[in-house]
Short mmCIF file of C-alpha atoms and ligand atoms in Angstrom, two decimals:
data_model
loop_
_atom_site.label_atom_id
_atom_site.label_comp_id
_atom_site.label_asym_id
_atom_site.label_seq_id
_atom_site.Cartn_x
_atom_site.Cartn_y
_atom_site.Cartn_z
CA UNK A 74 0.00 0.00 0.00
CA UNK A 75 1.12 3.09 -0.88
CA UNK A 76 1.41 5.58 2.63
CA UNK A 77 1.78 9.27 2.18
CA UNK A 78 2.84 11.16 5.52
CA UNK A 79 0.80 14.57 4.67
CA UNK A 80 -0.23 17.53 6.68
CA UNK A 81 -3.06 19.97 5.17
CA UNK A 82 -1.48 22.56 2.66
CA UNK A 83 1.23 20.73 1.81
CA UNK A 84 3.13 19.22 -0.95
CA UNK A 85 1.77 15.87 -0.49
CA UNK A 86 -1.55 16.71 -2.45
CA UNK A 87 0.82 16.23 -5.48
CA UNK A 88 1.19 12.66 -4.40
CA UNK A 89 -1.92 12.33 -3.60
CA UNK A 90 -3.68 14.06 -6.75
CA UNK A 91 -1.34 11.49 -8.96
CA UNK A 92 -2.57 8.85 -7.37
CA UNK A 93 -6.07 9.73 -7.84
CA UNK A 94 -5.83 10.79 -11.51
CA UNK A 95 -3.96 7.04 -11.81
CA UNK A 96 -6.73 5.16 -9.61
CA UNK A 97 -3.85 4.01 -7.38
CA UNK A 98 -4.93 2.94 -3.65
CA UNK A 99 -3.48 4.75 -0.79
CA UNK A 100 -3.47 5.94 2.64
CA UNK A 101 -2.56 9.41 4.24
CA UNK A 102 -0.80 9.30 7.77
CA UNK A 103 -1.27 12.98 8.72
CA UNK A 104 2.04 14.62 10.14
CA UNK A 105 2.72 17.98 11.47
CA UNK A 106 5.07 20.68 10.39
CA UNK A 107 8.56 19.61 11.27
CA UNK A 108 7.16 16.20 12.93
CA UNK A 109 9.85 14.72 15.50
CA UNK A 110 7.87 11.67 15.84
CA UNK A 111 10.45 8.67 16.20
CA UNK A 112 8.62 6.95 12.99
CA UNK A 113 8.84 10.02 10.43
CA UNK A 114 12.05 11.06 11.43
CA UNK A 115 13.47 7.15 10.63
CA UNK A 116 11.87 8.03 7.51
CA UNK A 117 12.65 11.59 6.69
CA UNK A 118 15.50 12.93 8.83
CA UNK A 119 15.18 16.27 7.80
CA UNK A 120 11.56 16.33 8.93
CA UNK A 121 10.17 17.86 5.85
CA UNK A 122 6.73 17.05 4.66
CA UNK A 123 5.76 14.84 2.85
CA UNK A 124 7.34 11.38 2.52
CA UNK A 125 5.87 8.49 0.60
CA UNK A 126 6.62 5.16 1.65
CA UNK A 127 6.11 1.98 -1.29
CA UNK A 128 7.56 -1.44 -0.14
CA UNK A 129 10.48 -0.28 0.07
CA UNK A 130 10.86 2.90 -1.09
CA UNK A 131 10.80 5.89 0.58
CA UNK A 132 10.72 9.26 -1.26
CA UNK A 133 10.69 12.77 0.32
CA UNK A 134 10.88 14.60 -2.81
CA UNK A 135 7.37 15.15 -3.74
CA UNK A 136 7.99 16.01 -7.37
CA UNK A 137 10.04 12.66 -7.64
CA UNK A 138 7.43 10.57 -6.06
CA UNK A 139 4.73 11.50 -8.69
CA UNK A 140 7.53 10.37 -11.19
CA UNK A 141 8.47 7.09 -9.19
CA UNK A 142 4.09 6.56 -9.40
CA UNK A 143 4.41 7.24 -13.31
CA UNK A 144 6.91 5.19 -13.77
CA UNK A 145 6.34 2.29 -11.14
CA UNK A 146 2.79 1.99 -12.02
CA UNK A 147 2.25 3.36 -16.00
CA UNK A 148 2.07 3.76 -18.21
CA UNK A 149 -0.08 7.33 -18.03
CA UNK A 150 -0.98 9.91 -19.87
CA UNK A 151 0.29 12.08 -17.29
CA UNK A 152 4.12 11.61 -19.23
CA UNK A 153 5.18 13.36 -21.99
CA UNK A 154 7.27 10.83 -23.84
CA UNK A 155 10.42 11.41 -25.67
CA UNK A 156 9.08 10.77 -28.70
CA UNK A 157 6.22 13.73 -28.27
CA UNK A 158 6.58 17.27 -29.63
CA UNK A 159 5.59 18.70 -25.52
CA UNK A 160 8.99 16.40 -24.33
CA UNK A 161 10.89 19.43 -23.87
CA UNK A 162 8.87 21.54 -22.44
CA UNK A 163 7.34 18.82 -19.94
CA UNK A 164 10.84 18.47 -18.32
CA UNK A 165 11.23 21.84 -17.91
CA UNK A 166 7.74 22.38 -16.06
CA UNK A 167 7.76 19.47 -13.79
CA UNK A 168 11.15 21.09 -12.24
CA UNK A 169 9.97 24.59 -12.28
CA UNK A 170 7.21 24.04 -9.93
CA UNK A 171 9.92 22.96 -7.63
CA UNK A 172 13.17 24.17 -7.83
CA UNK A 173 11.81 27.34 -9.76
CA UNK A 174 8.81 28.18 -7.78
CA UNK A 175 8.04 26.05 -4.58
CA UNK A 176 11.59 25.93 -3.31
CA UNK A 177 12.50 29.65 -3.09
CA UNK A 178 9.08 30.65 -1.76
CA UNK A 179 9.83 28.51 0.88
CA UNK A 180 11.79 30.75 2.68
CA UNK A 181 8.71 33.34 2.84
CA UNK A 182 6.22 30.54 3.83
CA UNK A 183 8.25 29.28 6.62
CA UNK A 184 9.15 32.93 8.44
CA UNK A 185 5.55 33.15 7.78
CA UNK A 186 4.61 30.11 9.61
CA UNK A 187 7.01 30.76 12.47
CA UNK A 188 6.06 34.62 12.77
CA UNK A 189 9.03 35.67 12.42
CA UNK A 190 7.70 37.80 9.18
CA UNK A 191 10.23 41.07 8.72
CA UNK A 192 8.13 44.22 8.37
CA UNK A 193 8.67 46.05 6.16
CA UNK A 194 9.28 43.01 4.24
CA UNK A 195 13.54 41.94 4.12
CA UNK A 196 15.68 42.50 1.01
CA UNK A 197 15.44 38.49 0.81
CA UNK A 198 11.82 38.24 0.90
CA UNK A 199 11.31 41.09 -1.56
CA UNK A 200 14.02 39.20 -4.21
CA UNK A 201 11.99 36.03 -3.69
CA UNK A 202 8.52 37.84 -4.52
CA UNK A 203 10.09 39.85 -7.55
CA UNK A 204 11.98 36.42 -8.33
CA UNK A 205 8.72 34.55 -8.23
CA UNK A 206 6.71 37.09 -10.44
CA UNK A 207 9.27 36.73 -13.33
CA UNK A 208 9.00 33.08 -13.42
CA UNK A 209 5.45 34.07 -13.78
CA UNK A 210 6.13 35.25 -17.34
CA UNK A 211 7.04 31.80 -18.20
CA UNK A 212 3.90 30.41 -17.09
CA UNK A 213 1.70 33.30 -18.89
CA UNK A 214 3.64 32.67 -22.26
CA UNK A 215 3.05 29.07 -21.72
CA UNK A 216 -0.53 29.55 -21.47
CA UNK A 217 -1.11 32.49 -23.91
CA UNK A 218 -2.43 30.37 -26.75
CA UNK A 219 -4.82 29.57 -24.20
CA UNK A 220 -4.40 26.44 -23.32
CA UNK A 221 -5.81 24.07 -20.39
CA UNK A 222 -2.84 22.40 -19.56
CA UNK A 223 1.43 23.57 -20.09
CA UNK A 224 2.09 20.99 -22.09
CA UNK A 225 0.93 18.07 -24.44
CA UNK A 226 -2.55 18.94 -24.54
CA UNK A 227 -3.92 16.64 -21.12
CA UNK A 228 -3.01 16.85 -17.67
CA UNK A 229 0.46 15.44 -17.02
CA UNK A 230 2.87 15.90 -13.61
CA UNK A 231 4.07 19.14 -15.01
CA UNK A 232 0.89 20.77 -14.08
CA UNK A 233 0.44 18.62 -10.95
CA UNK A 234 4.12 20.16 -9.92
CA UNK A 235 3.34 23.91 -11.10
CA UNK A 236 0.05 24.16 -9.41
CA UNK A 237 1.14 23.45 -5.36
CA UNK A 238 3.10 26.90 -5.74
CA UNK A 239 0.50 28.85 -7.39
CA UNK A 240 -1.75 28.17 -5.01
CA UNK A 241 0.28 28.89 -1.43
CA UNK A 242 1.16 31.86 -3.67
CA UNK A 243 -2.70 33.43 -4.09
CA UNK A 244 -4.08 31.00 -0.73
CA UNK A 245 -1.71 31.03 1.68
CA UNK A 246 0.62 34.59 0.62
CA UNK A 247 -2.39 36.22 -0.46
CA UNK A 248 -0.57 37.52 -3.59
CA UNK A 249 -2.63 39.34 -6.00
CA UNK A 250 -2.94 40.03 -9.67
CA UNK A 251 0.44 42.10 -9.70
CA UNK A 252 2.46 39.38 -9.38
CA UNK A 253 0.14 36.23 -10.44
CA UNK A 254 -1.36 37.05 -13.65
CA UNK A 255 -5.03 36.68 -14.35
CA UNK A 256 -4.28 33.69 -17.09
CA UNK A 257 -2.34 31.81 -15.00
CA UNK A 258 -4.88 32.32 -11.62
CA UNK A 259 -7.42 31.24 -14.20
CA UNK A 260 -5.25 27.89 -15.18
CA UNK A 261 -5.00 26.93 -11.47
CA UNK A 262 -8.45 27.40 -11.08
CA UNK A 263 -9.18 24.90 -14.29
CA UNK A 264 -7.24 21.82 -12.94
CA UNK A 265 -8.70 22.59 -8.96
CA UNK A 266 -11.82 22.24 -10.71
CA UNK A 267 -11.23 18.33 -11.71
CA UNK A 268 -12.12 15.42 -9.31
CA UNK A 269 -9.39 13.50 -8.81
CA UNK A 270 -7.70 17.12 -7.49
CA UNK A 271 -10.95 17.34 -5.16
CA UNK A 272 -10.56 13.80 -3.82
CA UNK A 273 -6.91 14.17 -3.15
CA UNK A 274 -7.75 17.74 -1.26
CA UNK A 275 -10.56 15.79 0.89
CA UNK A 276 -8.43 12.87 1.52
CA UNK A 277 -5.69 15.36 2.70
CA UNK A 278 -7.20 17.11 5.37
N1 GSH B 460 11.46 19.64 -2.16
C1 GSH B 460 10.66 19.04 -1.12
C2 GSH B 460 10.32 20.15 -0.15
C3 GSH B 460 9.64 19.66 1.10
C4 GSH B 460 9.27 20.82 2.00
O1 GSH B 460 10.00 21.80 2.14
N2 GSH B 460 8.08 20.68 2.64
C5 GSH B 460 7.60 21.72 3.51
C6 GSH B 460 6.11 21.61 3.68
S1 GSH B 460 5.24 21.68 2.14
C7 GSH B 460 8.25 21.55 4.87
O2 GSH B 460 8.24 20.48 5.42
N3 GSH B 460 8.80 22.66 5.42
C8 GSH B 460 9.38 22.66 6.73
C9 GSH B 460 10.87 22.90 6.71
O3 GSH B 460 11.45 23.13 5.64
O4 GSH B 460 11.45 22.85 7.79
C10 GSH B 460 9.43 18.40 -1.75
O5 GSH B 460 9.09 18.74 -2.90
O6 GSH B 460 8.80 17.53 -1.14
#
């Protein structure tokens, strides 16, 4: 059975939203922020959330567990194969939702959690903001032709990766229009919209 150690808001509901759009069983063993339990930190010594757990896997990347799901369990149509026109393009999204947007944001989302928010905001957090509203670009060109989805014309896991940061970006950080444009608040709002993502979001409260 596949486990995902999840709290509520976080990356996890990529796991779990791949799972659901792949009709693989699961279970969700809710974990706080920075858990010390004995059991997750065996797991996950640096305590970061979430971890999936497979036989004997164990993968606290969450943009490399939807992969190890893709490939473990495939073939989906949530790959863009080599052989595709989108292949390009699909690599690049599925590690900009990451390392381009999830990771640096981060940093503002965790001072924010702790309270420990500078006001007036820090150099830092204001190069991480105007860093995260250029990478916006990319996403609006992506989308301009107005498209649903960034690449190969279906939902794959660059979407699934790309959406988690747009939405602690408008949910959590309350950013508005100036930095997320209207397309791309309109393309999160598209894929929220589908059940699978709704079933993952109940499963992971
Ligand atoms: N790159 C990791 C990041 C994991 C991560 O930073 N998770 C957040 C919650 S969504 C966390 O546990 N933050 C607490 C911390 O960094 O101490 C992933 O994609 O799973």
């Amino acid at each position: 059975m596949i486990t995902v150690y999840h709290m509520r808001g976080a990356r996890g509901i990529r796991i779990l939203w791949t799972c659901e759009e792949m009709g693989l069983p699961y279970q969700v063993k809710p974990v706080q922020l920075r858990d010390s339990d004995p059991e997750f930190v065996a797991l996950n010594p640096s305590r970061t959330v979430p971890v999936m757990v497979d036989g004997d896997a164990i993968i606290s990347e969450s943009v490399a567990a939807t992969q190890y799901l893709a490939a473990r369990y495939g073939p989906t149509p949530l790959v863009v194969s080599p052989d595709e026109a989108g292949f390009a393009d699909y690599l690049q999204f599925v590690m900009f939702g990451e390392a381009g947007l999830a990771a640096p944001m981060s940093t503002v989302v965790g001072v924010r959690l702790m309270g420990e928010e500078d006001s007036p905001p820090s150099a830092v957090h204001r190069f991480i903001i105007d860093g995260f509203k250029r990478r916006m670009s990319q996403l609006e060109r992506q989308l301009a032709d107005g498209r649903e989805f960034l690449v190969g014309g279906r939902l794959t896991l660059a979407d699934i990766s790309v959406t988690f940061p747009l939405g602690i970006a408008s949910g959590l950080l309350k950013l508005g229009e100036d930095i997320i444009p209207s397309s791309v608040t309109a393309y999160r709002r598209r894929l929220y919209e589908r059940e699978a993502f709704r079933r993952a979001a109940a499963q992971g409260r």
